[in-house]
Amino acid sequence: MSVVTNTTTIGAIDAPSRRNTELMMLVFAIAISVFAYANVGLALDGSLPSGMFGYGAGLILLGGVAHLVVRKFAPYADPLLLPLATLLNGLGLVLIWRLDQSPRLIQRAEQLYGAYSPDAPKQLLYSAIGVAFFVAVLMILKDHRILQRYTYISMVAALILLIIPMFFPAVNGAKIWISLGPFSIQPGEFAKILIAVFFSGYLMVKRDALALASRRFMGIYLPRGRDLGPIITIWALSILILVFETDLGTSLLFFGMFVVMLYVATERTSWIVFGLLMSAVGAVGVASFESHVQQRVSAWLDPFSAETWAQSDQLGQSLMAFASGGTLGTGLGQGHSDLIMFAANADFILSTVGEELGLAGMMAVLLVYALIVERGVRTSLAARDPFGKLLAIGLSGAFAIQIFVVAGGVMGLIPLSGMTMPFLAYGGSSVLANWALIAILIRISDTARRPAPTPSPSTDAEMTQVVRP
Amino acid sequence: MNKPLRRIAIFCGILMLALMVRTNYLQYVRADELNTRDENRRIRIERYAHERGNIIVDGKAVTGSVETNGSDFKYKRVWKDGPLWAPVTGYSSQAFDSSQLENLEDGILTGNSDQLFFNRTLGMFTGEKKQGGNVVTTLNGAAQKAAFKGLGDKKGAVVALDPQTGAILALASTPSYDPSVFAGNSNKDSEAREKLLKDKDKPMLNRALRETYPPGSTFKVVTAAAALENGLYDDIDAKTDSPLPWTLPQTTVPLQNEGNIPCENASLREALRWSCNTVFGKMSDDLGNKKMIEQTDKFGFNKEVFTPVRADASIYPEDNKPQNAMAGIGQASNRTTPLQMAMVASAIANDGKLMQPYMVAKRQAPNLDDIYTAEPEELSRALSGENAQKVQQMMETVVKDGTGTRAQIPGVTVGGKTGTAQHGLNNSEKPYAWFISYAKTDNGSPVAVAVVVEDGNANRDDISGGGLAAPIARDVMKAVIDSKQ
């Protein structure tokens, strides 16, 4: 076979598998993390950290296993998704480990809980389970279209996951956790994937009805009442989550994801107009009587006012952390982002990136996230089946919205809401769910880029030529 | 489905772009503002992360740094002779920020100043530990000690200036405090500070710069200067037109003199010698409020003075006729800082030229290179040289055989003026004892002093200023003259 220089993802014939590219990028990603690890150790103690080889070996093992599984089970998958996720996961481990060393945070933990236990080893464990999830999804899910069969089961499962936290006590003002003994799970992260599956399955079936059966009114297409039903339901649901669980981020995420998928499925701009209108109505409505939301908004408007400062100085501290980083950052281990105290290594981990890696590091990290989203959207474009298209765009759209909501929150661009930066932040459910998300995207991209089976030669080809008399 | 997909891709791109723009805005555009916020603990962490530079008097550091543990601040400020130097250095506390020189010269002391940029950059390459620079003051240790000792346990303040340059030689305020007691950030530190703040004697008040008093009779030299400058009188030995008793204008209240002193039509020299209220009250009335304000402006009244530590503005008020007459003898709402009265004495001693008072002589880089040396600066021409010499003669008479004899220094020409300012409604509280003076040698005047003692315990106007404040001024002047030899 001749050498094919086909560089598009969508190559129909003889697309190169790019598995070796993936391997190289993976080596690069792990090397960056290991060097970062050494950097923290040198900055803090002046010597290479003793756990460096443990973490390095752990990362190499995880990356290697994931790569081999992709090579075996999804040979045509997008080559960038896995290395990008590994890079973020590795960097996250380094940042969490760096914050583990903070005397300020250790002192705080000892005062509050009487004991202190570092988070980095737990995060490494979660990462291992996350990669196991990744492997399991790739091995079990031979074709993403199988998920179509579970459309309504997904919905029910997602609803259960979302409702359960209401029966658990609120943690720091938000009811988004399930506590099971020593473990606490944030079910919203998993519900994200399940809801994307449900939307894809539902919209694939209903898209024509939604798109065509509508009346034209003042230049936009108004959907029929019965088609409006599910949208109203989802809107109400996301508002309910917001009200009962005071979870601003998750409701925004679900609603945004739904509007995106509706728009893609129906190709009708009117859905976006409706979506924006409804979310505006919902947001204003909830904000007018929910004190938790009001607090967040007023903290966002003036993070340094005496009132905000007395309630929580987190956002102000985060902004000052970013500023302190400046263009080049203070260097890993040399900042004071731990002044944020609570959730410094979870919701606010990006502030540590901002302070210690600076504007340069922030741009790089944001670009890595942007690249993951871009590969997801590209996968969606390349996918040949509507279900795969919808699922891929739903997942990558949700990923983009989540990043915007979290990063925008800690940077004071929008009001703060409790979600975590995928892969970077400390948290078991987040790491697990996002590795599963990447696995599904890799599965779809593998299907999309897999070369079409060569058509069998048609024996009638010559016979059907027009013969001029 | 691909068209909406592309639009969604653009939407996601915009979300990411918004984040990137925001991070640029935050970390580049707004960085300076956020980095200098009061709430930003990093400022203090950084300030105490290195050994702070020192404040130097007579070539010796009056401050120091000690290493601490148990908090994120590594070094703590300590003072040698804290109460003595607190009115000059201010404090620098891990928990309670800083004041005065410690605050104003923070950039040099921490080593963060742009003036040290070159040193810092060099240090980056040579791997040297970051260090703060030093601030060399103009103060004279002996004079400061004499002032502090003279005030003793009385409430008051002393300011000594070098009339020829404006350099501050002594700046004492009592009762004082030791800034070392709250330099850390423990509970003990905040209790100590709380106690200082609650003390009714206000030990943390810098009386030399931040308290204004009625200047009492010491102000008569300003009135005399105004009279000479405006041509009201010319010859200091000629009789003035001063009836006795003299009634305050627009009233039926006669202005009293302290005791039975020869004030009727007394010459300027005699009137100052005896501190005649009637003569100077009428003089101020004859000149009028506007001319009095003009003259005080020339002496530096009516605006804040930056040494660089800020001193409150001394006020000669815009007022009605009887009040203006009273202000002319240093009463009514005429209020001055001790620094201001020292400036008056120094302008007269320096033949009319008022120099800008300053207390930072040099700033040094950590390697002791001078990066700034103060240049004496003329603030204004308070009065002509001729008139200044006339006022000098009058003031010298006061010390030679007037109310200020206790300021005499053998072998040195001293000029001065006493004052006892009434205090409280109907003079109900203890009066303030004042003394302003200067010493003169062959090379002009090396020192001018203003002393105020708050609890002047006396019933006669001039004796208390002369009895209580003059010896302190004498000791301070003597210390300066002795240290010059």
PDB file of N, CA and C in Angstrom, chain B residues 72-136:
ATOM      1  N   ASP B  72       3.781  32.654  59.188  1.00  0.00           N
ATOM      2  CA  ASP B  72       4.378  32.749  57.857  1.00  0.00           C
ATOM      3  C   ASP B  72       5.254  33.981  57.694  1.00  0.00           C
ATOM      4  N   PHE B  73       5.420  34.749  58.772  1.00  0.00           N
ATOM      5  CA  PHE B  73       6.354  35.869  58.718  1.00  0.00           C
ATOM      6  C   PHE B  73       7.677  35.438  59.328  1.00  0.00           C
ATOM      7  N   LYS B  74       8.737  35.599  58.569  1.00  0.00           N
ATOM      8  CA  LYS B  74       9.994  35.038  59.026  1.00  0.00           C
ATOM      9  C   LYS B  74      10.742  35.947  59.982  1.00  0.00           C
ATOM     10  N   TYR B  75      10.727  37.242  59.671  1.00  0.00           N
ATOM     11  CA  TYR B  75      11.501  38.169  60.505  1.00  0.00           C
ATOM     12  C   TYR B  75      10.599  39.170  61.208  1.00  0.00           C
ATOM     13  N   LYS B  76      11.053  39.608  62.362  1.00  0.00           N
ATOM     14  CA  LYS B  76      10.302  40.572  63.148  1.00  0.00           C
ATOM     15  C   LYS B  76      11.193  41.776  63.403  1.00  0.00           C
ATOM     16  N   ARG B  77      10.565  42.940  63.416  1.00  0.00           N
ATOM     17  CA  ARG B  77      11.294  44.175  63.645  1.00  0.00           C
ATOM     18  C   ARG B  77      11.577  44.361  65.132  1.00  0.00           C
ATOM     19  N   VAL B  78      12.760  44.785  65.474  1.00  0.00           N
ATOM     20  CA  VAL B  78      13.037  45.177  66.860  1.00  0.00           C
ATOM     21  C   VAL B  78      13.687  46.557  66.858  1.00  0.00           C
ATOM     22  N   TRP B  79      13.552  47.250  67.979  1.00  0.00           N
ATOM     23  CA  TRP B  79      14.123  48.592  68.101  1.00  0.00           C
ATOM     24  C   TRP B  79      15.089  48.625  69.284  1.00  0.00           C
ATOM     25  N   LYS B  80      16.143  49.358  69.098  1.00  0.00           N
ATOM     26  CA  LYS B  80      17.002  49.614  70.239  1.00  0.00           C
ATOM     27  C   LYS B  80      16.525  50.947  70.793  1.00  0.00           C
ATOM     28  N   ASP B  81      16.234  51.020  72.066  1.00  0.00           N
ATOM     29  CA  ASP B  81      15.694  52.256  72.638  1.00  0.00           C
ATOM     30  C   ASP B  81      14.397  52.649  71.949  1.00  0.00           C
ATOM     31  N   GLY B  82      13.476  51.716  71.869  1.00  0.00           N
ATOM     32  CA  GLY B  82      12.215  51.958  71.164  1.00  0.00           C
ATOM     33  C   GLY B  82      11.535  53.274  71.507  1.00  0.00           C
ATOM     34  N   PRO B  83      11.265  53.540  72.789  1.00  0.00           N
ATOM     35  CA  PRO B  83      10.534  54.763  73.136  1.00  0.00           C
ATOM     36  C   PRO B  83      11.264  56.027  72.681  1.00  0.00           C
ATOM     37  N   LEU B  84      12.586  55.971  72.701  1.00  0.00           N
ATOM     38  CA  LEU B  84      13.355  57.138  72.286  1.00  0.00           C
ATOM     39  C   LEU B  84      13.154  57.418  70.797  1.00  0.00           C
ATOM     40  N   TRP B  85      13.143  56.333  69.990  1.00  0.00           N
ATOM     41  CA  TRP B  85      13.135  56.541  68.545  1.00  0.00           C
ATOM     42  C   TRP B  85      11.779  56.383  67.889  1.00  0.00           C
ATOM     43  N   ALA B  86      10.797  55.890  68.640  1.00  0.00           N
ATOM     44  CA  ALA B  86       9.481  55.667  68.047  1.00  0.00           C
ATOM     45  C   ALA B  86       8.908  56.895  67.336  1.00  0.00           C
ATOM     46  N   PRO B  87       9.062  58.124  67.897  1.00  0.00           N
ATOM     47  CA  PRO B  87       8.502  59.275  67.189  1.00  0.00           C
ATOM     48  C   PRO B  87       9.182  59.520  65.832  1.00  0.00           C
ATOM     49  N   VAL B  88      10.345  58.951  65.622  1.00  0.00           N
ATOM     50  CA  VAL B  88      11.056  59.137  64.355  1.00  0.00           C
ATOM     51  C   VAL B  88      10.770  57.980  63.411  1.00  0.00           C
ATOM     52  N   THR B  89      10.957  56.752  63.917  1.00  0.00           N
ATOM     53  CA  THR B  89      10.871  55.596  63.029  1.00  0.00           C
ATOM     54  C   THR B  89       9.439  55.172  62.765  1.00  0.00           C
ATOM     55  N   GLY B  90       8.539  55.400  63.751  1.00  0.00           N
ATOM     56  CA  GLY B  90       7.219  54.788  63.658  1.00  0.00           C
ATOM     57  C   GLY B  90       7.369  53.328  63.992  1.00  0.00           C
ATOM     58  N   TYR B  91       6.324  52.546  63.683  1.00  0.00           N
ATOM     59  CA  TYR B  91       6.409  51.128  63.982  1.00  0.00           C
ATOM     60  C   TYR B  91       6.280  50.325  62.707  1.00  0.00           C
ATOM     61  N   SER B  92       6.633  49.061  62.787  1.00  0.00           N
ATOM     62  CA  SER B  92       6.471  48.154  61.657  1.00  0.00           C
ATOM     63  C   SER B  92       6.099  46.824  62.263  1.00  0.00           C
ATOM     64  N   SER B  93       4.813  46.506  62.187  1.00  0.00           N
ATOM     65  CA  SER B  93       4.326  45.328  62.883  1.00  0.00           C
ATOM     66  C   SER B  93       3.827  44.296  61.885  1.00  0.00           C
ATOM     67  N   GLN B  94       4.102  43.037  62.183  1.00  0.00           N
ATOM     68  CA  GLN B  94       3.632  41.971  61.303  1.00  0.00           C
ATOM     69  C   GLN B  94       2.115  42.003  61.187  1.00  0.00           C
ATOM     70  N   ALA B  95       1.457  42.333  62.291  1.00  0.00           N
ATOM     71  CA  ALA B  95       0.001  42.276  62.282  1.00  0.00           C
ATOM     72  C   ALA B  95      -0.644  43.621  62.014  1.00  0.00           C
ATOM     73  N   PHE B  96       0.054  44.707  62.355  1.00  0.00           N
ATOM     74  CA  PHE B  96      -0.633  45.999  62.324  1.00  0.00           C
ATOM     75  C   PHE B  96       0.027  46.997  61.371  1.00  0.00           C
ATOM     76  N   ASP B  97       0.618  46.477  60.320  1.00  0.00           N
ATOM     77  CA  ASP B  97       1.153  47.372  59.299  1.00  0.00           C
ATOM     78  C   ASP B  97       2.260  48.261  59.877  1.00  0.00           C
ATOM     79  N   SER B  98       2.476  49.399  59.287  1.00  0.00           N
ATOM     80  CA  SER B  98       3.588  50.218  59.727  1.00  0.00           C
ATOM     81  C   SER B  98       3.207  51.679  59.661  1.00  0.00           C
ATOM     82  N   SER B  99       4.075  52.524  60.206  1.00  0.00           N
ATOM     83  CA  SER B  99       3.772  53.955  60.192  1.00  0.00           C
ATOM     84  C   SER B  99       5.063  54.741  60.001  1.00  0.00           C
ATOM     85  N   GLN B 100       4.912  55.993  59.739  1.00  0.00           N
ATOM     86  CA  GLN B 100       6.012  56.940  59.624  1.00  0.00           C
ATOM     87  C   GLN B 100       7.148  56.457  58.723  1.00  0.00           C
ATOM     88  N   LEU B 101       8.399  56.584  59.165  1.00  0.00           N
ATOM     89  CA  LEU B 101       9.510  56.215  58.270  1.00  0.00           C
ATOM     90  C   LEU B 101       9.441  54.749  57.882  1.00  0.00           C
ATOM     91  N   GLU B 102       9.076  53.894  58.830  1.00  0.00           N
ATOM     92  CA  GLU B 102       8.991  52.465  58.529  1.00  0.00           C
ATOM     93  C   GLU B 102       8.030  52.233  57.371  1.00  0.00           C
ATOM     94  N   ASN B 103       7.009  53.070  57.314  1.00  0.00           N
ATOM     95  CA  ASN B 103       6.011  52.921  56.268  1.00  0.00           C
ATOM     96  C   ASN B 103       6.451  53.631  54.987  1.00  0.00           C
ATOM     97  N   LEU B 104       6.880  54.869  55.125  1.00  0.00           N
ATOM     98  CA  LEU B 104       7.188  55.668  53.937  1.00  0.00           C
ATOM     99  C   LEU B 104       8.428  55.160  53.211  1.00  0.00           C
ATOM    100  N   GLU B 105       9.363  54.601  53.959  1.00  0.00           N
ATOM    101  CA  GLU B 105      10.599  54.114  53.347  1.00  0.00           C
ATOM    102  C   GLU B 105      10.562  52.594  53.189  1.00  0.00           C
ATOM    103  N   ASP B 106       9.334  52.046  53.187  1.00  0.00           N
ATOM    104  CA  ASP B 106       9.198  50.591  53.143  1.00  0.00           C
ATOM    105  C   ASP B 106       9.911  49.981  51.932  1.00  0.00           C
ATOM    106  N   GLY B 107       9.812  50.667  50.809  1.00  0.00           N
ATOM    107  CA  GLY B 107      10.423  50.148  49.580  1.00  0.00           C
ATOM    108  C   GLY B 107      11.918  49.928  49.757  1.00  0.00           C
ATOM    109  N   ILE B 108      12.589  50.901  50.367  1.00  0.00           N
ATOM    110  CA  ILE B 108      14.031  50.779  50.586  1.00  0.00           C
ATOM    111  C   ILE B 108      14.301  49.709  51.645  1.00  0.00           C
ATOM    112  N   LEU B 109      13.542  49.770  52.734  1.00  0.00           N
ATOM    113  CA  LEU B 109      13.808  48.866  53.856  1.00  0.00           C
ATOM    114  C   LEU B 109      13.572  47.404  53.471  1.00  0.00           C
ATOM    115  N   THR B 110      12.560  47.158  52.614  1.00  0.00           N
ATOM    116  CA  THR B 110      12.316  45.779  52.183  1.00  0.00           C
ATOM    117  C   THR B 110      13.202  45.418  51.001  1.00  0.00           C
ATOM    118  N   GLY B 111      13.728  46.418  50.326  1.00  0.00           N
ATOM    119  CA  GLY B 111      14.523  46.138  49.133  1.00  0.00           C
ATOM    120  C   GLY B 111      13.685  46.060  47.870  1.00  0.00           C
ATOM    121  N   ASN B 112      12.397  46.429  47.966  1.00  0.00           N
ATOM    122  CA  ASN B 112      11.529  46.328  46.795  1.00  0.00           C
ATOM    123  C   ASN B 112      11.497  47.592  45.951  1.00  0.00           C
ATOM    124  N   SER B 113      12.081  48.654  46.459  1.00  0.00           N
ATOM    125  CA  SER B 113      11.972  49.926  45.762  1.00  0.00           C
ATOM    126  C   SER B 113      12.579  49.858  44.368  1.00  0.00           C
ATOM    127  N   ASP B 114      11.979  50.634  43.471  1.00  0.00           N
ATOM    128  CA  ASP B 114      12.516  50.711  42.112  1.00  0.00           C
ATOM    129  C   ASP B 114      13.944  51.253  42.125  1.00  0.00           C
ATOM    130  N   GLN B 115      14.248  52.060  43.149  1.00  0.00           N
ATOM    131  CA  GLN B 115      15.602  52.611  43.240  1.00  0.00           C
ATOM    132  C   GLN B 115      16.641  51.512  43.441  1.00  0.00           C
ATOM    133  N   LEU B 116      16.159  50.365  43.910  1.00  0.00           N
ATOM    134  CA  LEU B 116      17.091  49.262  44.151  1.00  0.00           C
ATOM    135  C   LEU B 116      17.052  48.233  43.021  1.00  0.00           C
ATOM    136  N   PHE B 117      16.370  48.599  41.938  1.00  0.00           N
ATOM    137  CA  PHE B 117      16.168  47.637  40.859  1.00  0.00           C
ATOM    138  C   PHE B 117      17.481  47.018  40.388  1.00  0.00           C
ATOM    139  N   PHE B 118      18.470  47.887  40.222  1.00  0.00           N
ATOM    140  CA  PHE B 118      19.747  47.403  39.705  1.00  0.00           C
ATOM    141  C   PHE B 118      20.382  46.394  40.665  1.00  0.00           C
ATOM    142  N   ASN B 119      20.340  46.731  41.967  1.00  0.00           N
ATOM    143  CA  ASN B 119      20.904  45.814  42.968  1.00  0.00           C
ATOM    144  C   ASN B 119      20.189  44.474  42.954  1.00  0.00           C
ATOM    145  N   ARG B 120      18.851  44.561  42.838  1.00  0.00           N
ATOM    146  CA  ARG B 120      18.065  43.335  42.862  1.00  0.00           C
ATOM    147  C   ARG B 120      18.407  42.453  41.681  1.00  0.00           C
ATOM    148  N   THR B 121      18.482  43.104  40.505  1.00  0.00           N
ATOM    149  CA  THR B 121      18.772  42.342  39.300  1.00  0.00           C
ATOM    150  C   THR B 121      20.141  41.689  39.409  1.00  0.00           C
ATOM    151  N   LEU B 122      21.084  42.460  39.950  1.00  0.00           N
ATOM    152  CA  LEU B 122      22.432  41.920  40.123  1.00  0.00           C
ATOM    153  C   LEU B 122      22.394  40.725  41.068  1.00  0.00           C
ATOM    154  N   GLY B 123      21.632  40.896  42.148  1.00  0.00           N
ATOM    155  CA  GLY B 123      21.512  39.831  43.142  1.00  0.00           C
ATOM    156  C   GLY B 123      20.914  38.563  42.561  1.00  0.00           C
ATOM    157  N   MET B 124      20.038  38.757  41.562  1.00  0.00           N
ATOM    158  CA  MET B 124      19.402  37.605  40.943  1.00  0.00           C
ATOM    159  C   MET B 124      20.450  36.722  40.269  1.00  0.00           C
ATOM    160  N   PHE B 125      21.458  37.381  39.700  1.00  0.00           N
ATOM    161  CA  PHE B 125      22.480  36.612  38.976  1.00  0.00           C
ATOM    162  C   PHE B 125      23.544  36.054  39.917  1.00  0.00           C
ATOM    163  N   THR B 126      23.877  36.840  40.926  1.00  0.00           N
ATOM    164  CA  THR B 126      24.916  36.361  41.841  1.00  0.00           C
ATOM    165  C   THR B 126      24.334  35.437  42.899  1.00  0.00           C
ATOM    166  N   GLY B 127      23.005  35.305  42.909  1.00  0.00           N
ATOM    167  CA  GLY B 127      22.374  34.388  43.864  1.00  0.00           C
ATOM    168  C   GLY B 127      22.397  34.891  45.282  1.00  0.00           C
ATOM    169  N   GLU B 128      22.608  36.195  45.433  1.00  0.00           N
ATOM    170  CA  GLU B 128      22.628  36.753  46.776  1.00  0.00           C
ATOM    171  C   GLU B 128      21.240  36.768  47.377  1.00  0.00           C
ATOM    172  N   LYS B 129      21.161  36.646  48.666  1.00  0.00           N
ATOM    173  CA  LYS B 129      19.868  36.701  49.344  1.00  0.00           C
ATOM    174  C   LYS B 129      19.351  38.130  49.284  1.00  0.00           C
ATOM    175  N   LYS B 130      18.068  38.232  49.113  1.00  0.00           N
ATOM    176  CA  LYS B 130      17.487  39.564  49.015  1.00  0.00           C
ATOM    177  C   LYS B 130      17.619  40.291  50.356  1.00  0.00           C
ATOM    178  N   GLN B 131      18.023  41.543  50.272  1.00  0.00           N
ATOM    179  CA  GLN B 131      18.226  42.315  51.484  1.00  0.00           C
ATOM    180  C   GLN B 131      17.607  43.681  51.338  1.00  0.00           C
ATOM    181  N   GLY B 132      17.302  44.276  52.454  1.00  0.00           N
ATOM    182  CA  GLY B 132      16.770  45.623  52.415  1.00  0.00           C
ATOM    183  C   GLY B 132      17.869  46.652  52.473  1.00  0.00           C
ATOM    184  N   GLY B 133      17.568  47.858  52.025  1.00  0.00           N
ATOM    185  CA  GLY B 133      18.531  48.948  52.125  1.00  0.00           C
ATOM    186  C   GLY B 133      18.342  49.689  53.444  1.00  0.00           C
ATOM    187  N   ASN B 134      19.208  50.653  53.679  1.00  0.00           N
ATOM    188  CA  ASN B 134      19.129  51.406  54.921  1.00  0.00           C
ATOM    189  C   ASN B 134      18.635  52.820  54.674  1.00  0.00           C
ATOM    190  N   VAL B 135      18.037  53.376  55.715  1.00  0.00           N
ATOM    191  CA  VAL B 135      17.635  54.774  55.672  1.00  0.00           C
ATOM    192  C   VAL B 135      18.460  55.516  56.717  1.00  0.00           C
ATOM    193  N   VAL B 136      19.268  56.460  56.265  1.00  0.00           N
ATOM    194  CA  VAL B 136      20.101  57.223  57.184  1.00  0.00           C
ATOM    195  C   VAL B 136      19.374  58.517  57.520  1.00  0.00           C
TER     196      VAL B 136
END
